[in-house]
PDB file of C-alpha atoms in Angstrom:
ATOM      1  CA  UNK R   1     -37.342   1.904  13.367  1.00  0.00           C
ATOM      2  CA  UNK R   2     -37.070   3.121   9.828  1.00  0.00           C
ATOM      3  CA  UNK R   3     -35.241   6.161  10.317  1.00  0.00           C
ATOM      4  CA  UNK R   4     -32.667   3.751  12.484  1.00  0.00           C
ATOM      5  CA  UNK R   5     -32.370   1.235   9.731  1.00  0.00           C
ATOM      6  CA  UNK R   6     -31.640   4.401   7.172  1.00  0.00           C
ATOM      7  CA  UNK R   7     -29.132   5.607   9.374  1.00  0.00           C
ATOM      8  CA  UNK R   8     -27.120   2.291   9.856  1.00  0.00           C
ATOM      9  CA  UNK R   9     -27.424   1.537   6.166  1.00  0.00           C
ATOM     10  CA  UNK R  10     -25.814   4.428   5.749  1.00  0.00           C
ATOM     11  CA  UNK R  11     -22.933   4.373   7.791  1.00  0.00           C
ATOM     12  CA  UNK R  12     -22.276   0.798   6.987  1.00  0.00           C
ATOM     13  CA  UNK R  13     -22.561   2.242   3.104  1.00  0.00           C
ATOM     14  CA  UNK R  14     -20.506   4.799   4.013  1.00  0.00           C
ATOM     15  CA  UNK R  15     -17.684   3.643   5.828  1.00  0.00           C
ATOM     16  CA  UNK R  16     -14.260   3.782   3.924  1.00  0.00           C
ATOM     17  CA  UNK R  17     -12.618   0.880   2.786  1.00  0.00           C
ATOM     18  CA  UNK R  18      -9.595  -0.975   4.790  1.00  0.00           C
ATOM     19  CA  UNK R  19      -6.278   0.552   4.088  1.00  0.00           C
ATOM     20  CA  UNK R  20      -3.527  -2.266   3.926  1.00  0.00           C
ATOM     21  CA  UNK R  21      -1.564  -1.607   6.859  1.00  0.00           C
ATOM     22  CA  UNK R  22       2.258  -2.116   6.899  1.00  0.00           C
ATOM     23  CA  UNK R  23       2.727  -5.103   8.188  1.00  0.00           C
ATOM     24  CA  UNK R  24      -0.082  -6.167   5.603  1.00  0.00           C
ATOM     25  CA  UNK R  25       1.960  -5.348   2.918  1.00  0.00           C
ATOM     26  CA  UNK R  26       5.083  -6.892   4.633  1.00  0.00           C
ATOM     27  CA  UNK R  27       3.242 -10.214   4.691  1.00  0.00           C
ATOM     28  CA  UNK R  28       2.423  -9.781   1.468  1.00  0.00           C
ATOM     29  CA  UNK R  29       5.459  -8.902  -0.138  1.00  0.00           C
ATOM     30  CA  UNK R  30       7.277 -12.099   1.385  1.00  0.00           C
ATOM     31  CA  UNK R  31       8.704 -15.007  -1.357  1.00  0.00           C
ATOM     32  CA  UNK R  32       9.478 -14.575  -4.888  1.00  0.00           C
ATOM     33  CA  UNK R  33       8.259 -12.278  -7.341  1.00  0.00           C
ATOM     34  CA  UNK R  34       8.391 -12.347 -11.520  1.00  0.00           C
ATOM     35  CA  UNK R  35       7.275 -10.090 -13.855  1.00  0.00           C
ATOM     36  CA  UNK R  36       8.188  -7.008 -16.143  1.00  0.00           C
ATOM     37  CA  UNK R  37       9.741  -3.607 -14.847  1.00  0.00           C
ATOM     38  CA  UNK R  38       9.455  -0.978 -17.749  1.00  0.00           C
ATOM     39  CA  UNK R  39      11.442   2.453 -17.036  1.00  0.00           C
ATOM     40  CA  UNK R  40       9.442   5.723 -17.685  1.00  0.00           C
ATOM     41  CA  UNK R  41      11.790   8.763 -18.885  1.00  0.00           C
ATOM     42  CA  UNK R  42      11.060  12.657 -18.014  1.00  0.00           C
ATOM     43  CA  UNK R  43      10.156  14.534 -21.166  1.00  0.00           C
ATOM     44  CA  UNK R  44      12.442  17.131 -20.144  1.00  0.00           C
ATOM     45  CA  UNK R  45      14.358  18.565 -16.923  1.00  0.00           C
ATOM     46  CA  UNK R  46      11.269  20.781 -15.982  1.00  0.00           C
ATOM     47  CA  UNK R  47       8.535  18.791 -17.100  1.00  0.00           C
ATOM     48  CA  UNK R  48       6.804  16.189 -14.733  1.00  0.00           C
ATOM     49  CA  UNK R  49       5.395  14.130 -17.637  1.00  0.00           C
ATOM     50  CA  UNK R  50       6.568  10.844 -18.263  1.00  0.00           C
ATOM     51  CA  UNK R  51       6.789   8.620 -22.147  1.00  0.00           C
ATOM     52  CA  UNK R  52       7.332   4.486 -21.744  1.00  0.00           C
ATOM     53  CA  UNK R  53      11.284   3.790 -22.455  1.00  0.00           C
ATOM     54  CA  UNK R  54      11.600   0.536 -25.307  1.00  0.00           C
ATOM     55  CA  UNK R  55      12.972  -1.211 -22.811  1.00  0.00           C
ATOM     56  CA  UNK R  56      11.333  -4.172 -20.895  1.00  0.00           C
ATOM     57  CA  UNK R  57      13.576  -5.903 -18.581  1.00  0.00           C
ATOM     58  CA  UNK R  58      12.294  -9.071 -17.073  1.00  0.00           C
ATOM     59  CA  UNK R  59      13.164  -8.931 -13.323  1.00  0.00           C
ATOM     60  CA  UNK R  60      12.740 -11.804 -10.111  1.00  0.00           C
ATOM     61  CA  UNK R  61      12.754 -10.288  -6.781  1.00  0.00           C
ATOM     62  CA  UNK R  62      12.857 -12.198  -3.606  1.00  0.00           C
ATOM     63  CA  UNK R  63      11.427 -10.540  -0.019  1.00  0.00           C
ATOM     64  CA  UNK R  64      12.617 -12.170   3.114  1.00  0.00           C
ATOM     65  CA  UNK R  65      11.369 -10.589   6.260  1.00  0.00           C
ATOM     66  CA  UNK R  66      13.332  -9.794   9.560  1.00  0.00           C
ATOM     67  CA  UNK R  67      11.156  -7.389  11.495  1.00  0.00           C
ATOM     68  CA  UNK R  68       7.019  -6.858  11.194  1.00  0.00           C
ATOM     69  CA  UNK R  69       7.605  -4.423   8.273  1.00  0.00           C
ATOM     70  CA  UNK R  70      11.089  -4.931   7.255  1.00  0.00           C
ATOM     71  CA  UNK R  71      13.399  -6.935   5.489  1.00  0.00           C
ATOM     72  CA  UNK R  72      16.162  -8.065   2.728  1.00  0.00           C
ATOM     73  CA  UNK R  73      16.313  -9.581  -0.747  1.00  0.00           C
ATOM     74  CA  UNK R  74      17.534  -9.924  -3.857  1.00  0.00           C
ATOM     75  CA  UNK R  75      16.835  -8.616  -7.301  1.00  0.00           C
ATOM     76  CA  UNK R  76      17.920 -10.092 -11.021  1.00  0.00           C
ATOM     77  CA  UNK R  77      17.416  -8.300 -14.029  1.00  0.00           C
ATOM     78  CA  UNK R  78      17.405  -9.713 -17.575  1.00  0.00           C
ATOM     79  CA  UNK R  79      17.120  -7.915 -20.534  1.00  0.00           C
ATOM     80  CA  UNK R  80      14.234  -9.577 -21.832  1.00  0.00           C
ATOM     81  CA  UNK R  81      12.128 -12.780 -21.054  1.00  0.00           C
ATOM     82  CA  UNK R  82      14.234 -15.086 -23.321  1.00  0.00           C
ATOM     83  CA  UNK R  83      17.335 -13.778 -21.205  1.00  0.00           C
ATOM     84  CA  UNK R  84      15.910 -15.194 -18.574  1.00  0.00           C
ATOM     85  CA  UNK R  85      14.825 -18.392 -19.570  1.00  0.00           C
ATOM     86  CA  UNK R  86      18.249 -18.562 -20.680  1.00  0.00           C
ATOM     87  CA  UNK R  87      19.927 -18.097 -17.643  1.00  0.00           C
ATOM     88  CA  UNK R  88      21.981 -14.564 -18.795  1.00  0.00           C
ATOM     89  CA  UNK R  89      21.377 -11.914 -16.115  1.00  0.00           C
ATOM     90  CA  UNK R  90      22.216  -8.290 -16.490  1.00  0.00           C
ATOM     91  CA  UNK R  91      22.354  -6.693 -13.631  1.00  0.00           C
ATOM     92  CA  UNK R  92      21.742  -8.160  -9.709  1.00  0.00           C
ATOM     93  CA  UNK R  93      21.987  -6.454  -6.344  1.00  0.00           C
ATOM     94  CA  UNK R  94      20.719  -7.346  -2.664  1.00  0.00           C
ATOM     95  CA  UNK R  95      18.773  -5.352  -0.811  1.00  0.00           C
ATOM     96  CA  UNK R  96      17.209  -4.001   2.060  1.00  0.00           C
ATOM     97  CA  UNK R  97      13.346  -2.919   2.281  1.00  0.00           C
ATOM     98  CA  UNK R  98      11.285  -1.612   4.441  1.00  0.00           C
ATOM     99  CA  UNK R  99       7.039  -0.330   4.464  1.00  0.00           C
ATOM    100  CA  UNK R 100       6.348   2.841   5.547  1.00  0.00           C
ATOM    101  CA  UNK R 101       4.069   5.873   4.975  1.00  0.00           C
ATOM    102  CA  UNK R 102       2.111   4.050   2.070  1.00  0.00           C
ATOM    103  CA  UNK R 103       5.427   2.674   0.186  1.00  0.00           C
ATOM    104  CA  UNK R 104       8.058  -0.027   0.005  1.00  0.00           C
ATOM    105  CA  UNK R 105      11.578   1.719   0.581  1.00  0.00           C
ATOM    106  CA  UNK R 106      14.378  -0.253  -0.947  1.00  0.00           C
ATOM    107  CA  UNK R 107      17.946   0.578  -0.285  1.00  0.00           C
ATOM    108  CA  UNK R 108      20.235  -1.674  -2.997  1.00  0.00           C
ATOM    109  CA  UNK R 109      24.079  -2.830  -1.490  1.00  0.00           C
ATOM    110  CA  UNK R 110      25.106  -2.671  -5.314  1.00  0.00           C
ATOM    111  CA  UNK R 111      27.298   0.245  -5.952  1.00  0.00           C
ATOM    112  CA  UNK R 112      25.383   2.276  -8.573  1.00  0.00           C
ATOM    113  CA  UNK R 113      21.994   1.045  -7.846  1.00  0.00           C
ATOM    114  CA  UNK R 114      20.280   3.825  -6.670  1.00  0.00           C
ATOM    115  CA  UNK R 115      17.762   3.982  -3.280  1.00  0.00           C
ATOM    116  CA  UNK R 116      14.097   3.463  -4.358  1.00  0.00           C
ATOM    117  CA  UNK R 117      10.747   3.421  -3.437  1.00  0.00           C
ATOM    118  CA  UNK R 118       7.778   1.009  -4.753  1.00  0.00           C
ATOM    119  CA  UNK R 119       3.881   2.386  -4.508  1.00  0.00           C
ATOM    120  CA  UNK R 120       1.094   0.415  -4.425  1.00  0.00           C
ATOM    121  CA  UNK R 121      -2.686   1.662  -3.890  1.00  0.00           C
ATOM    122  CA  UNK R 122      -2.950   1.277  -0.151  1.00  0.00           C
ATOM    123  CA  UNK R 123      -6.877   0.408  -0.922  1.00  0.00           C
ATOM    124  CA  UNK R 124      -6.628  -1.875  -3.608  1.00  0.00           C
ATOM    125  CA  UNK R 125      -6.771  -5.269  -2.899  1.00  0.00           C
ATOM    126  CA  UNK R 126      -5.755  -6.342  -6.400  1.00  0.00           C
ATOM    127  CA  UNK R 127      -2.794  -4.433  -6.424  1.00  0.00           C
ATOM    128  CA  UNK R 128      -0.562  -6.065  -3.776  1.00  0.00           C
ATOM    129  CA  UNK R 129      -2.565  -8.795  -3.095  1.00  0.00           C
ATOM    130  CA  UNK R 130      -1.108 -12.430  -2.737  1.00  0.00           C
ATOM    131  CA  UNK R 131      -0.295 -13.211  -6.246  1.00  0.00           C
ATOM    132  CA  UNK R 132       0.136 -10.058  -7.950  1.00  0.00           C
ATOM    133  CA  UNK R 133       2.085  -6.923  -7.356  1.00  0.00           C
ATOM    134  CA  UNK R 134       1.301  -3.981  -9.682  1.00  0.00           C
ATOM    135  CA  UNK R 135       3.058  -0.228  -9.214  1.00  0.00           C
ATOM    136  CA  UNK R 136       5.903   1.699  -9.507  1.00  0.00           C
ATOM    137  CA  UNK R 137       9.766   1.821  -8.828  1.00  0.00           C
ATOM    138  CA  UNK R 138      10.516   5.763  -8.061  1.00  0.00           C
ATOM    139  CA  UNK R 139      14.504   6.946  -7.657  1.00  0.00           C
ATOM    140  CA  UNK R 140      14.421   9.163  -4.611  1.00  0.00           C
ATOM    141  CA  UNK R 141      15.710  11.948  -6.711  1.00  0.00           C
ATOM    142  CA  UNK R 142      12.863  11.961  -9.298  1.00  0.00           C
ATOM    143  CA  UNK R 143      15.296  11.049 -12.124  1.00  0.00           C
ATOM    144  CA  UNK R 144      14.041   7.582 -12.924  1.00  0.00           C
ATOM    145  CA  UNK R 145      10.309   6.154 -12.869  1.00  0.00           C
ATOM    146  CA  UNK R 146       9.429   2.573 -13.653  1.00  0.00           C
ATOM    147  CA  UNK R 147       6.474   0.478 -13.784  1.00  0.00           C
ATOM    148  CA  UNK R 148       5.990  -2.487 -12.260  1.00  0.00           C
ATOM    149  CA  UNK R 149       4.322  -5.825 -13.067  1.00  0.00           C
ATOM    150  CA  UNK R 150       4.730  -8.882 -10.977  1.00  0.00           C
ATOM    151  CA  UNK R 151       3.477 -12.491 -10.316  1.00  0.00           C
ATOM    152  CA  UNK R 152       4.398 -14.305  -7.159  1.00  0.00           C
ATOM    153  CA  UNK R 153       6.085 -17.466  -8.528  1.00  0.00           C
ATOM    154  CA  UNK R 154       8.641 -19.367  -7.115  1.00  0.00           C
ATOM    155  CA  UNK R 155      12.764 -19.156  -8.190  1.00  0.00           C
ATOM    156  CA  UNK R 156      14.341 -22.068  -7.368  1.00  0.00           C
ATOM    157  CA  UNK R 157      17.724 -20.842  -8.868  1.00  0.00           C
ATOM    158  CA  UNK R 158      19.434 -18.174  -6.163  1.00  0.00           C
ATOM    159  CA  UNK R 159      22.029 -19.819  -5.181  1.00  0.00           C
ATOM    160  CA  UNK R 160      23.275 -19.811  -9.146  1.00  0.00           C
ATOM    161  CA  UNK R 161      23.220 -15.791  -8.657  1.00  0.00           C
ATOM    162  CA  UNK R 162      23.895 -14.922  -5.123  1.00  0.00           C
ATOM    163  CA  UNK R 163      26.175 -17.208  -2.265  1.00  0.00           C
TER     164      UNK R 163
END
């Protein structure tokens, strides 16, 4: 009886924590999101290392779903926080997303906006959890690298930026 008691402790011990799974995310990711998106410039064409840019954009994201693990939305950026309490955008695009392998794809409709993709730690429950969305923005190409950090709070203002 002890031996079977070991054993079960063991594998219950053992067992590897939940992976979100996409439609998890998807679920997640759904309504507004505010926060602070800081880009992250290459050192140099060859190297892979990364030093913080000065500048902190405040951005709002919105996540509408159409399929289990897809969707559209919007995205504002302000230059700073005070930008956008003051209403001054400086750049907006809509979107299409989608989760898949581990990552939120994000294909912007604004010319010049290039395709990205947002990480998360499929295991960690703080990190895309239902108030707080912490990871990266990474340009398909490599060239561009930003972190993310968002709060879920609601924009009431949309229709001021997108009809």
């Amino acid at each position: 009886m002890t031996v079977f008691a070991a054993v079960l402790m063991c594998l219950t011990a053992c067992e590897k924590e939940k992976e979100f799974e996409p439609a998890e995310v998807a679920n997640n990711l759904i309504g507004d999101w505010q926060g602070h998106i800081q880009e992250y410039k290459r050192m140099s064409d060859t190297g892979t290392n990364y030093y913080p840019n000065d500048d902190r954009k405040y951005v709002v994201m919105q996540f509408n779903k159409t399929t289990e693990t897809e969707g559209t939305g919007y995205q504002l950026e302000f230059k700073n926080e005070s930008k956008f309490k003051n209403g001054t955008e400086s750049d907006k695009s809509k979107f299409d997303w989608k989760v898949r392998e581990g990552r939120i794809e994000i294909t912007y409709h604004q010319d010049g906006w290039s395709e990205v993709y947002m990480t998360y730690d499929k295991k960690s429950r703080d990190n895309i959890s239902g108030s707080v969305f912490k990871g990266e923005f990474i340009t398909y190409k490599g060239n561009y690298k930003y972190v993310i950090d968002l709060n879920k709070e609601y924009f009431a203002e949309w229709n001021k930026y997108f009809n």
